[in-house]
PDB file of C-alpha atoms in Angstrom:
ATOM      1  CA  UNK A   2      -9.588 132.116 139.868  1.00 81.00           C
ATOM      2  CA  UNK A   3     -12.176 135.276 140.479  1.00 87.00           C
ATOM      3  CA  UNK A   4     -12.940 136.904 137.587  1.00 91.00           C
ATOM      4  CA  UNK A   5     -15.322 140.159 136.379  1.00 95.00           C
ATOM      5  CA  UNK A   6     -15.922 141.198 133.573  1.00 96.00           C
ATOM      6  CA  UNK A   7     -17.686 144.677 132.675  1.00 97.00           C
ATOM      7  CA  UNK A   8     -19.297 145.537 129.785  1.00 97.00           C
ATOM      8  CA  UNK A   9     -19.579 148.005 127.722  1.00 97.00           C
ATOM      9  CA  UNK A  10     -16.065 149.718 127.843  1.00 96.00           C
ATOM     10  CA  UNK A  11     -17.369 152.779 127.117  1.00 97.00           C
ATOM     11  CA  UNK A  12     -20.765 154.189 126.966  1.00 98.00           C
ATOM     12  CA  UNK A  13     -21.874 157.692 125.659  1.00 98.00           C
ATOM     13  CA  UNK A  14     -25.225 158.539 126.703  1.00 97.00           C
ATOM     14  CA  UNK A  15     -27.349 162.140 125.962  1.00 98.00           C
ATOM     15  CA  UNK A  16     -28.816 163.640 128.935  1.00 97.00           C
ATOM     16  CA  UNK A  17     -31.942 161.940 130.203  1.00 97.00           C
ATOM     17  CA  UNK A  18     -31.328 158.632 127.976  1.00 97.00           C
ATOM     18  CA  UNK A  19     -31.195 156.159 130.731  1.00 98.00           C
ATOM     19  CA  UNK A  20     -29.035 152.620 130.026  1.00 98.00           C
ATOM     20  CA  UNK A  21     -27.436 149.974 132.157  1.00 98.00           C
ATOM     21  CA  UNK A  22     -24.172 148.328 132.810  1.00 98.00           C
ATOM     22  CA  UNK A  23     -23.139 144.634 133.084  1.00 98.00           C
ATOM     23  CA  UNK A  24     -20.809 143.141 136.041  1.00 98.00           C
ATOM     24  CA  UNK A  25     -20.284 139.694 134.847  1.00 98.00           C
ATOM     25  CA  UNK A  26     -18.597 137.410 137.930  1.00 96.00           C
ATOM     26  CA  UNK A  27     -17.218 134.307 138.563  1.00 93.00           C
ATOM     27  CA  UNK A  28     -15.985 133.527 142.073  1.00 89.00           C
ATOM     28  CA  UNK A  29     -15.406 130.743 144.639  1.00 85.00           C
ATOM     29  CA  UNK A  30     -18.174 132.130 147.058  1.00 88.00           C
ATOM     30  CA  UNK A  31     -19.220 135.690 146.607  1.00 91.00           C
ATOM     31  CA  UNK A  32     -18.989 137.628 149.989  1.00 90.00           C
ATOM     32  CA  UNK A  33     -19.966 140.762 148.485  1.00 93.00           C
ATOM     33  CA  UNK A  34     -20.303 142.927 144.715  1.00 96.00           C
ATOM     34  CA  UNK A  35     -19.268 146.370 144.950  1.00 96.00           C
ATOM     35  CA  UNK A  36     -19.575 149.427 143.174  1.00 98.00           C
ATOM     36  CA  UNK A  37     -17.274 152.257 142.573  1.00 97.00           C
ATOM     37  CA  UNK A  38     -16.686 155.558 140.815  1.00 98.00           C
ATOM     38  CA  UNK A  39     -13.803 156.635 139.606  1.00 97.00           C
ATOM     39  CA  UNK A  40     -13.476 160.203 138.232  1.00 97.00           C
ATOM     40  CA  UNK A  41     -10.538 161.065 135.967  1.00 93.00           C
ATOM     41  CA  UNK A  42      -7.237 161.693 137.657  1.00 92.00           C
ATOM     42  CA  UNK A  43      -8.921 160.813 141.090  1.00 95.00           C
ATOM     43  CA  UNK A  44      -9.549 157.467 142.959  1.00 96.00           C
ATOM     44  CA  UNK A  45     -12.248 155.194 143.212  1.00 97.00           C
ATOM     45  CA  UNK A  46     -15.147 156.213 145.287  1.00 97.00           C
ATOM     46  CA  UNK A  47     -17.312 153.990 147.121  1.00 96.00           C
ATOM     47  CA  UNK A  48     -21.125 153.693 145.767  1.00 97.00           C
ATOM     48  CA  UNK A  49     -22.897 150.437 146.724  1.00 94.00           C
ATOM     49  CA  UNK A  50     -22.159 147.224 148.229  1.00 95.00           C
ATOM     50  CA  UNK A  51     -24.687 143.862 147.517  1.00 96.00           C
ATOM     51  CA  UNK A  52     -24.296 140.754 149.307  1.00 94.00           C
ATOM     52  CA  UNK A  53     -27.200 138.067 147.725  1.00 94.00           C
ATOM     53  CA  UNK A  54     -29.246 137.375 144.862  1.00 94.00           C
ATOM     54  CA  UNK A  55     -32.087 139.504 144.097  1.00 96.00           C
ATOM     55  CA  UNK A  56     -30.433 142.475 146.509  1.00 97.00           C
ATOM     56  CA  UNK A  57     -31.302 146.169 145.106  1.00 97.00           C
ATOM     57  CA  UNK A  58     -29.203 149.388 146.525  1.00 97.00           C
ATOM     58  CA  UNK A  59     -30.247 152.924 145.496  1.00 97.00           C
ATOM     59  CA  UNK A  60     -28.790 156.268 145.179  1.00 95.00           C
ATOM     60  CA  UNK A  61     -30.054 159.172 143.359  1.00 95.00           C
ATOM     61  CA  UNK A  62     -30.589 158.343 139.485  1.00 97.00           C
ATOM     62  CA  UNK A  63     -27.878 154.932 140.570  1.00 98.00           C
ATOM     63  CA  UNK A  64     -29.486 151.701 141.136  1.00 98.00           C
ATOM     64  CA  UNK A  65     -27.408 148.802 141.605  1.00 98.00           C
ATOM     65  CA  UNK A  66     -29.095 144.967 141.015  1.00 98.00           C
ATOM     66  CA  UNK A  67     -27.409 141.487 141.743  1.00 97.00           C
ATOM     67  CA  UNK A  68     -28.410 138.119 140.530  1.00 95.00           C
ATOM     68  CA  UNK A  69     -26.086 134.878 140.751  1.00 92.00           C
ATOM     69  CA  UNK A  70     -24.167 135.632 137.842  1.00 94.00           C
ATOM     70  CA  UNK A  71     -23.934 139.302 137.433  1.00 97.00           C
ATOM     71  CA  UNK A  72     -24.787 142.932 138.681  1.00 98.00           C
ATOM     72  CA  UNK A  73     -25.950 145.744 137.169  1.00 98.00           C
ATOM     73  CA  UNK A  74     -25.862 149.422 137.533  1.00 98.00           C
ATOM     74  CA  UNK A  75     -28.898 151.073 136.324  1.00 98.00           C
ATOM     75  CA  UNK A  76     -28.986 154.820 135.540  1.00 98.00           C
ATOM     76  CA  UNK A  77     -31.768 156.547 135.247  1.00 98.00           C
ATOM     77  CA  UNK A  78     -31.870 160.209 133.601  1.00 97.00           C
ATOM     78  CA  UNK A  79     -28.411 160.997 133.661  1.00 97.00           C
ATOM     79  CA  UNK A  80     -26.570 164.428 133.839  1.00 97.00           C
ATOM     80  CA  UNK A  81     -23.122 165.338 132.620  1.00 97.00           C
ATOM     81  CA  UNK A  82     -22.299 165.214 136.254  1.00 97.00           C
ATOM     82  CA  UNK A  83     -22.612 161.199 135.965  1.00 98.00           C
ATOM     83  CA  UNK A  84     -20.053 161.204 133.408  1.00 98.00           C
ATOM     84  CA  UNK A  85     -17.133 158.858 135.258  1.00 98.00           C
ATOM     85  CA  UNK A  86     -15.906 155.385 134.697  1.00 97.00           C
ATOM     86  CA  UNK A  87     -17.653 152.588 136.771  1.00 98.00           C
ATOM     87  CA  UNK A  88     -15.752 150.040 138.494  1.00 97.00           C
ATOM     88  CA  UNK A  89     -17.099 146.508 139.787  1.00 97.00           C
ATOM     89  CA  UNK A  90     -15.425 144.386 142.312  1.00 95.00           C
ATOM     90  CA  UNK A  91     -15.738 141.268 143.579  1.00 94.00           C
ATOM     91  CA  UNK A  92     -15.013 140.056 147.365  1.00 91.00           C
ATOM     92  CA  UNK A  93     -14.820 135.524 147.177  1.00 87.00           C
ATOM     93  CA  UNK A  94     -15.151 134.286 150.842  1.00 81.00           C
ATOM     94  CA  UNK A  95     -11.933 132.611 150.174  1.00 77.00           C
ATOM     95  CA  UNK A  96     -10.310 135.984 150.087  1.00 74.00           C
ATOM     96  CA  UNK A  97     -10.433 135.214 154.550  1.00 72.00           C
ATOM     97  CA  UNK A  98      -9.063 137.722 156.519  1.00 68.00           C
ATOM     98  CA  UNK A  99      -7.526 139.699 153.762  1.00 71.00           C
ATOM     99  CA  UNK A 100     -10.858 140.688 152.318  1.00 78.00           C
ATOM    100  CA  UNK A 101      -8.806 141.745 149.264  1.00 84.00           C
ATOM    101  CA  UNK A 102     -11.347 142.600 145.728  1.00 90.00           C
ATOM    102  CA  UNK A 103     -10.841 141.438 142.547  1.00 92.00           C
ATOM    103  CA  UNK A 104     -11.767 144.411 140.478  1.00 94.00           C
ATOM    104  CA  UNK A 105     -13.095 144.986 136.288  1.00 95.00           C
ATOM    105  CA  UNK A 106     -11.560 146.842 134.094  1.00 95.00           C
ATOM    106  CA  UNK A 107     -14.317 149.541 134.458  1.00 96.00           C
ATOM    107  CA  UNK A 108     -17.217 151.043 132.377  1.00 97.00           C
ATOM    108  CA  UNK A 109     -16.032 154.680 131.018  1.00 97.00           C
ATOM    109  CA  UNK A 110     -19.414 156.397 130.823  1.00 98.00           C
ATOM    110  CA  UNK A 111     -19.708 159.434 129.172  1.00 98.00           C
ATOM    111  CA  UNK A 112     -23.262 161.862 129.050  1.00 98.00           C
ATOM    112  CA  UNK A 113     -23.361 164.589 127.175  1.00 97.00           C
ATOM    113  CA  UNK A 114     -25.153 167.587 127.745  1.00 95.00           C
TER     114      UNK A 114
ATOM    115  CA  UNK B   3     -10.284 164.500 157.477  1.00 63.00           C
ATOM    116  CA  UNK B   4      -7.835 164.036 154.770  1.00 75.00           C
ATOM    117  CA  UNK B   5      -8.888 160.519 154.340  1.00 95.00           C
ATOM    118  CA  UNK B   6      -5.842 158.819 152.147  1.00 97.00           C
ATOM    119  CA  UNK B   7      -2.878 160.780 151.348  1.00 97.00           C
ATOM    120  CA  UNK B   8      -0.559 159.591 148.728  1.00 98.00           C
ATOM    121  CA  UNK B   9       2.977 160.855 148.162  1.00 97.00           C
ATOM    122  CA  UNK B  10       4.343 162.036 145.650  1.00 97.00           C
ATOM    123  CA  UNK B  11       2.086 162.129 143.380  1.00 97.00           C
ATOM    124  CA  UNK B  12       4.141 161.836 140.309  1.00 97.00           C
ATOM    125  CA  UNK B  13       7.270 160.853 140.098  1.00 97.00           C
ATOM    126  CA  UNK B  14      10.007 159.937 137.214  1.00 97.00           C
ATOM    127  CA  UNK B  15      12.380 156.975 137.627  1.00 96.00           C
ATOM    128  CA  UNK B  16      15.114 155.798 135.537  1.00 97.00           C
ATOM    129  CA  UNK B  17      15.668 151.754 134.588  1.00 97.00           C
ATOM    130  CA  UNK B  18      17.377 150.793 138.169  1.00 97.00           C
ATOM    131  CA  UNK B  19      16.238 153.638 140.472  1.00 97.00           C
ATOM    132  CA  UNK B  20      14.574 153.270 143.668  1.00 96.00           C
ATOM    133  CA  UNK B  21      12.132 155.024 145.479  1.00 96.00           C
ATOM    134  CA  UNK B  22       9.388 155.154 148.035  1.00 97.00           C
ATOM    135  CA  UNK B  23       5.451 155.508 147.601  1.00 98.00           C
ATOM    136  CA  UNK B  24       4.096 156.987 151.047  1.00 98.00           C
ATOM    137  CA  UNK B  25       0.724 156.256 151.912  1.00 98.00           C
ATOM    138  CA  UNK B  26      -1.089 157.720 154.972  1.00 98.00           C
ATOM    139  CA  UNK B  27      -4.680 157.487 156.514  1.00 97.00           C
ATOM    140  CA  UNK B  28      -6.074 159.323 159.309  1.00 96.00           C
ATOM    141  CA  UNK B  29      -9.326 157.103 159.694  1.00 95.00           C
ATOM    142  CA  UNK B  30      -7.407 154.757 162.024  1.00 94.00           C
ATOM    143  CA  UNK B  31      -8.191 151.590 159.703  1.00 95.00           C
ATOM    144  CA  UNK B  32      -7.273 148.245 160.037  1.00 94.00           C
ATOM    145  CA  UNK B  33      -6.487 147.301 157.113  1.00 94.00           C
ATOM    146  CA  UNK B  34      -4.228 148.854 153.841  1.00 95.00           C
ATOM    147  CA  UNK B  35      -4.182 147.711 150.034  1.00 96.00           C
ATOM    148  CA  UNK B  36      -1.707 148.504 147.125  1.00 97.00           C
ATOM    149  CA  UNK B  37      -3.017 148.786 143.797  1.00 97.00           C
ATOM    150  CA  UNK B  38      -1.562 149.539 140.383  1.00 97.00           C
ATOM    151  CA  UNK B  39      -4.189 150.385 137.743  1.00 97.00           C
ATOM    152  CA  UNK B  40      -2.428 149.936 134.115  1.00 95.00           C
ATOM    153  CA  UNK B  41      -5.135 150.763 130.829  1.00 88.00           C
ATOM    154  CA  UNK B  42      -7.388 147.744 129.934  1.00 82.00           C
ATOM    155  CA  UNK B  43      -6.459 145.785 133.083  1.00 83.00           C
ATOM    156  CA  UNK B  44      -8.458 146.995 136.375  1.00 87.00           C
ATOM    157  CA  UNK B  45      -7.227 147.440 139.598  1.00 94.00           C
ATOM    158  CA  UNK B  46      -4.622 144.574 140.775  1.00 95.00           C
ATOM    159  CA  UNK B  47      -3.564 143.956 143.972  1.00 94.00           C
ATOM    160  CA  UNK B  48       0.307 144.185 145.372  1.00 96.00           C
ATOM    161  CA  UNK B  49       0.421 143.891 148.402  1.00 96.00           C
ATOM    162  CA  UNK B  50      -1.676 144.641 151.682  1.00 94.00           C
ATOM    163  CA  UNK B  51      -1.432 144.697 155.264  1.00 94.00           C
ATOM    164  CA  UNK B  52      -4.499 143.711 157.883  1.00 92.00           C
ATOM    165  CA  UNK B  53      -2.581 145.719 160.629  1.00 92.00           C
ATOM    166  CA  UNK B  54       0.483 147.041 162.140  1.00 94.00           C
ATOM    167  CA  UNK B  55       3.408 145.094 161.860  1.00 94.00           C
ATOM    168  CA  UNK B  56       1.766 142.717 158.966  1.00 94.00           C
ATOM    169  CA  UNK B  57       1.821 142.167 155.393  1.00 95.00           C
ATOM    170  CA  UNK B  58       1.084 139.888 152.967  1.00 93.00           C
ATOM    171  CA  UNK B  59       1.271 139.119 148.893  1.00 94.00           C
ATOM    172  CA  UNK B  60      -1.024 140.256 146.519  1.00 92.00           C
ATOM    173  CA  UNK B  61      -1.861 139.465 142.716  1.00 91.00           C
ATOM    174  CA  UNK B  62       1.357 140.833 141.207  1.00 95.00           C
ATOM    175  CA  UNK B  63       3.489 141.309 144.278  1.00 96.00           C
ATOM    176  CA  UNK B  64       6.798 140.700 142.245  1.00 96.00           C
ATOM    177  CA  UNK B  65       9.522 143.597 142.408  1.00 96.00           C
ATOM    178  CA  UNK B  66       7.868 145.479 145.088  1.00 98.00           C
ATOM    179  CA  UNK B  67       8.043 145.316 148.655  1.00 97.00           C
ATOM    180  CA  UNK B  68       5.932 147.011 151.791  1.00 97.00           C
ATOM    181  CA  UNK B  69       6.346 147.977 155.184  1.00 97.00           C
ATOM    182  CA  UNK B  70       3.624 148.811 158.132  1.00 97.00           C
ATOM    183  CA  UNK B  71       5.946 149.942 160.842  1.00 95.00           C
ATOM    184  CA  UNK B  72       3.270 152.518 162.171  1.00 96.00           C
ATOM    185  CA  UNK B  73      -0.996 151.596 162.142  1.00 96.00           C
ATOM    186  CA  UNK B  74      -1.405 154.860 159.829  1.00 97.00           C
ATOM    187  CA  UNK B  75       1.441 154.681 157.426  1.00 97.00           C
ATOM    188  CA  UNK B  76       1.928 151.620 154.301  1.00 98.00           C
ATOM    189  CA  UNK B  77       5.130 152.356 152.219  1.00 98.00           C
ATOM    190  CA  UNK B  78       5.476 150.857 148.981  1.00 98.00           C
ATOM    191  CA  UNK B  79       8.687 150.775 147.734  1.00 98.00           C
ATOM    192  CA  UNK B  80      10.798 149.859 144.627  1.00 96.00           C
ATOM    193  CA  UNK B  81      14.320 148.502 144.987  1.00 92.00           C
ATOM    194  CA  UNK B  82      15.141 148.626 141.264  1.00 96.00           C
ATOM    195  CA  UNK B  83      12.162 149.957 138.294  1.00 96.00           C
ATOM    196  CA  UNK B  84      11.801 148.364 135.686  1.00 97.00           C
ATOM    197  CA  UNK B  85       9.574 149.868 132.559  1.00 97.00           C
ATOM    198  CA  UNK B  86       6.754 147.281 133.613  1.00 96.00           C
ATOM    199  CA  UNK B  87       6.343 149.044 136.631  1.00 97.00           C
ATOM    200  CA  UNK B  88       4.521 152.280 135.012  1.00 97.00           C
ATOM    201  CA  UNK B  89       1.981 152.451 136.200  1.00 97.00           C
ATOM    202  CA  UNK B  90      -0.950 154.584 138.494  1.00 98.00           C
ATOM    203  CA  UNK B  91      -0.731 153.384 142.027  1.00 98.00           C
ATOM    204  CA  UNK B  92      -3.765 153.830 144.446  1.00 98.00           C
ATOM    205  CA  UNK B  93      -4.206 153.178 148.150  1.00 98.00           C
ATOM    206  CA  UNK B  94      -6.388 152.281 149.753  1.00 96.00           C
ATOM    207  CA  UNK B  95      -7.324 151.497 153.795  1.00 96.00           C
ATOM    208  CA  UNK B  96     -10.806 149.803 155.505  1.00 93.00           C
ATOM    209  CA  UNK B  97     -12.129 149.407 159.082  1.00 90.00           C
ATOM    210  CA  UNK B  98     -11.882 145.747 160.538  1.00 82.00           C
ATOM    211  CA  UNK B  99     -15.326 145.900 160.735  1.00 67.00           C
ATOM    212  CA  UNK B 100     -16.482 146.916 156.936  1.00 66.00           C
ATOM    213  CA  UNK B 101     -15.620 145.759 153.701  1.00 77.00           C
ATOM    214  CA  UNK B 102     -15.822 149.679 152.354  1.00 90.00           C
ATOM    215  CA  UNK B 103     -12.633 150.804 151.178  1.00 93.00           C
ATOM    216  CA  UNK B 104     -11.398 154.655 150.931  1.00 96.00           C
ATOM    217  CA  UNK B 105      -8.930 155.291 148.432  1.00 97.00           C
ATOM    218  CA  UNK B 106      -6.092 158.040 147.752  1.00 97.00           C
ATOM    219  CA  UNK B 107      -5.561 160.049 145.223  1.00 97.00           C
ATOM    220  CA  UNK B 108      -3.291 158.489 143.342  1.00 97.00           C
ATOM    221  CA  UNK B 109       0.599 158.252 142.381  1.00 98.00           C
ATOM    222  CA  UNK B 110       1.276 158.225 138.506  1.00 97.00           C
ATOM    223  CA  UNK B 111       4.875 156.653 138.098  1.00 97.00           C
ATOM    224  CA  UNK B 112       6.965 156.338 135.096  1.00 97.00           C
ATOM    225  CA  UNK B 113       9.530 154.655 134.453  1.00 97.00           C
ATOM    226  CA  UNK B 114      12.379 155.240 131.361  1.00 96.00           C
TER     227      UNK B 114
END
């Protein structure tokens, strides 16, 4: 059974402090690790997708990092405009022509001003 | 573009009621998810369709049931609520060719 797991659940951050969060996986086959944001009352947006080990996506102060076993989301100086909660997802190339993700439970990521 | 368009998006049920969760895209995807998102538990999949005409079982399919009559249109419906089944539904839709996926808005239910 695919699994993630994301850690921490929540995460309050001052302006500027820069911190990372964990996307723990297990799947039969990994056909790609993605990245969403999800703002409150809204749904999730798309950020990044990685497909291999040692795979790096940017964007803005967002930098997303995969190794075998998990992914992280690295942000770097962040604004109050950052604040959101953080969803990983998993695609297992047994999923076939469904391409259905397996998601976490999300990081809720608060930065205060 | 209006992307994904949910409707309604809120919506108060008794124990036993039925209703119908209307989802539409204008991107001319392929392919169209269910989710319910419940506190603590992620995103899980209901059902999803990988075109017109199809559909298919997802993680917690039980109680619900879907239709894809038209390419742009996924209805999710409930033929008798049940407390269990509040919950925030999403949409979502993808290209054949991408895994991306754009979602709606939203459609909080509740159920008494």
């Amino acid at each position: 059974e695919d699994q993630v797991t994301q850690s921490p659940e929540a995460l309050r951050l001052q302006e500027g402090e820069s911190s990372s969060l964990n996307c723990s996986y297990t799947v039969s086959g990994l056909r790609g690790l993605f990245w969403y944001r999800q703002d409150p009352g809204k749904g999730p947006e798309f950020l990044f997708t990685l497909y291999s080990a040692g795979e790096e996506k940017e964007k803005e102060r967002l930098k997303a990092t995969l190794t075998k076993k998990e992914s992280f989301l690295h942000i770097t100086a962040p604004k109050p405009e950052d604040s959101a909660t953080y969803l990983c997802a998993v695609q297992a190339s047994s999923s076939g022509s469904a391409r259905q993700l397996t998601f976490g439970s999300g990081t809720q990521l608060t930065v205060l001003p | 573009n209006a992307g994904v368009t949910q409707t309604p998006k809120f919506r108060v049920l008794k124990t036993g009621q039925s209703m119908t969760l209307l989802c539409a895209q204008d991107m001319n995807h392929e392919y169209m998810y269910w989710y319910r998102q419940d506190p603590g538990m992620g995103l899980r999949l209901i059902h999803y369709s990988v075109g017109e005409g199809t559909t298919a079982k997802g993680e917690v399919p039980d109680g619900y049931n879907v239709s894809r009559l038209k390419k742009q249109n996924f209805l999710l419906g409930l033929e008798s609520a049940a407390p269990s089944q509040t919950s925030v539904y999403f949409c979502a839709s993808g290209p054949s060719g991408a895994n991306v996926l754009t979602f709606g808005a939203g459609s909080r239910l509740t159920v008494l």
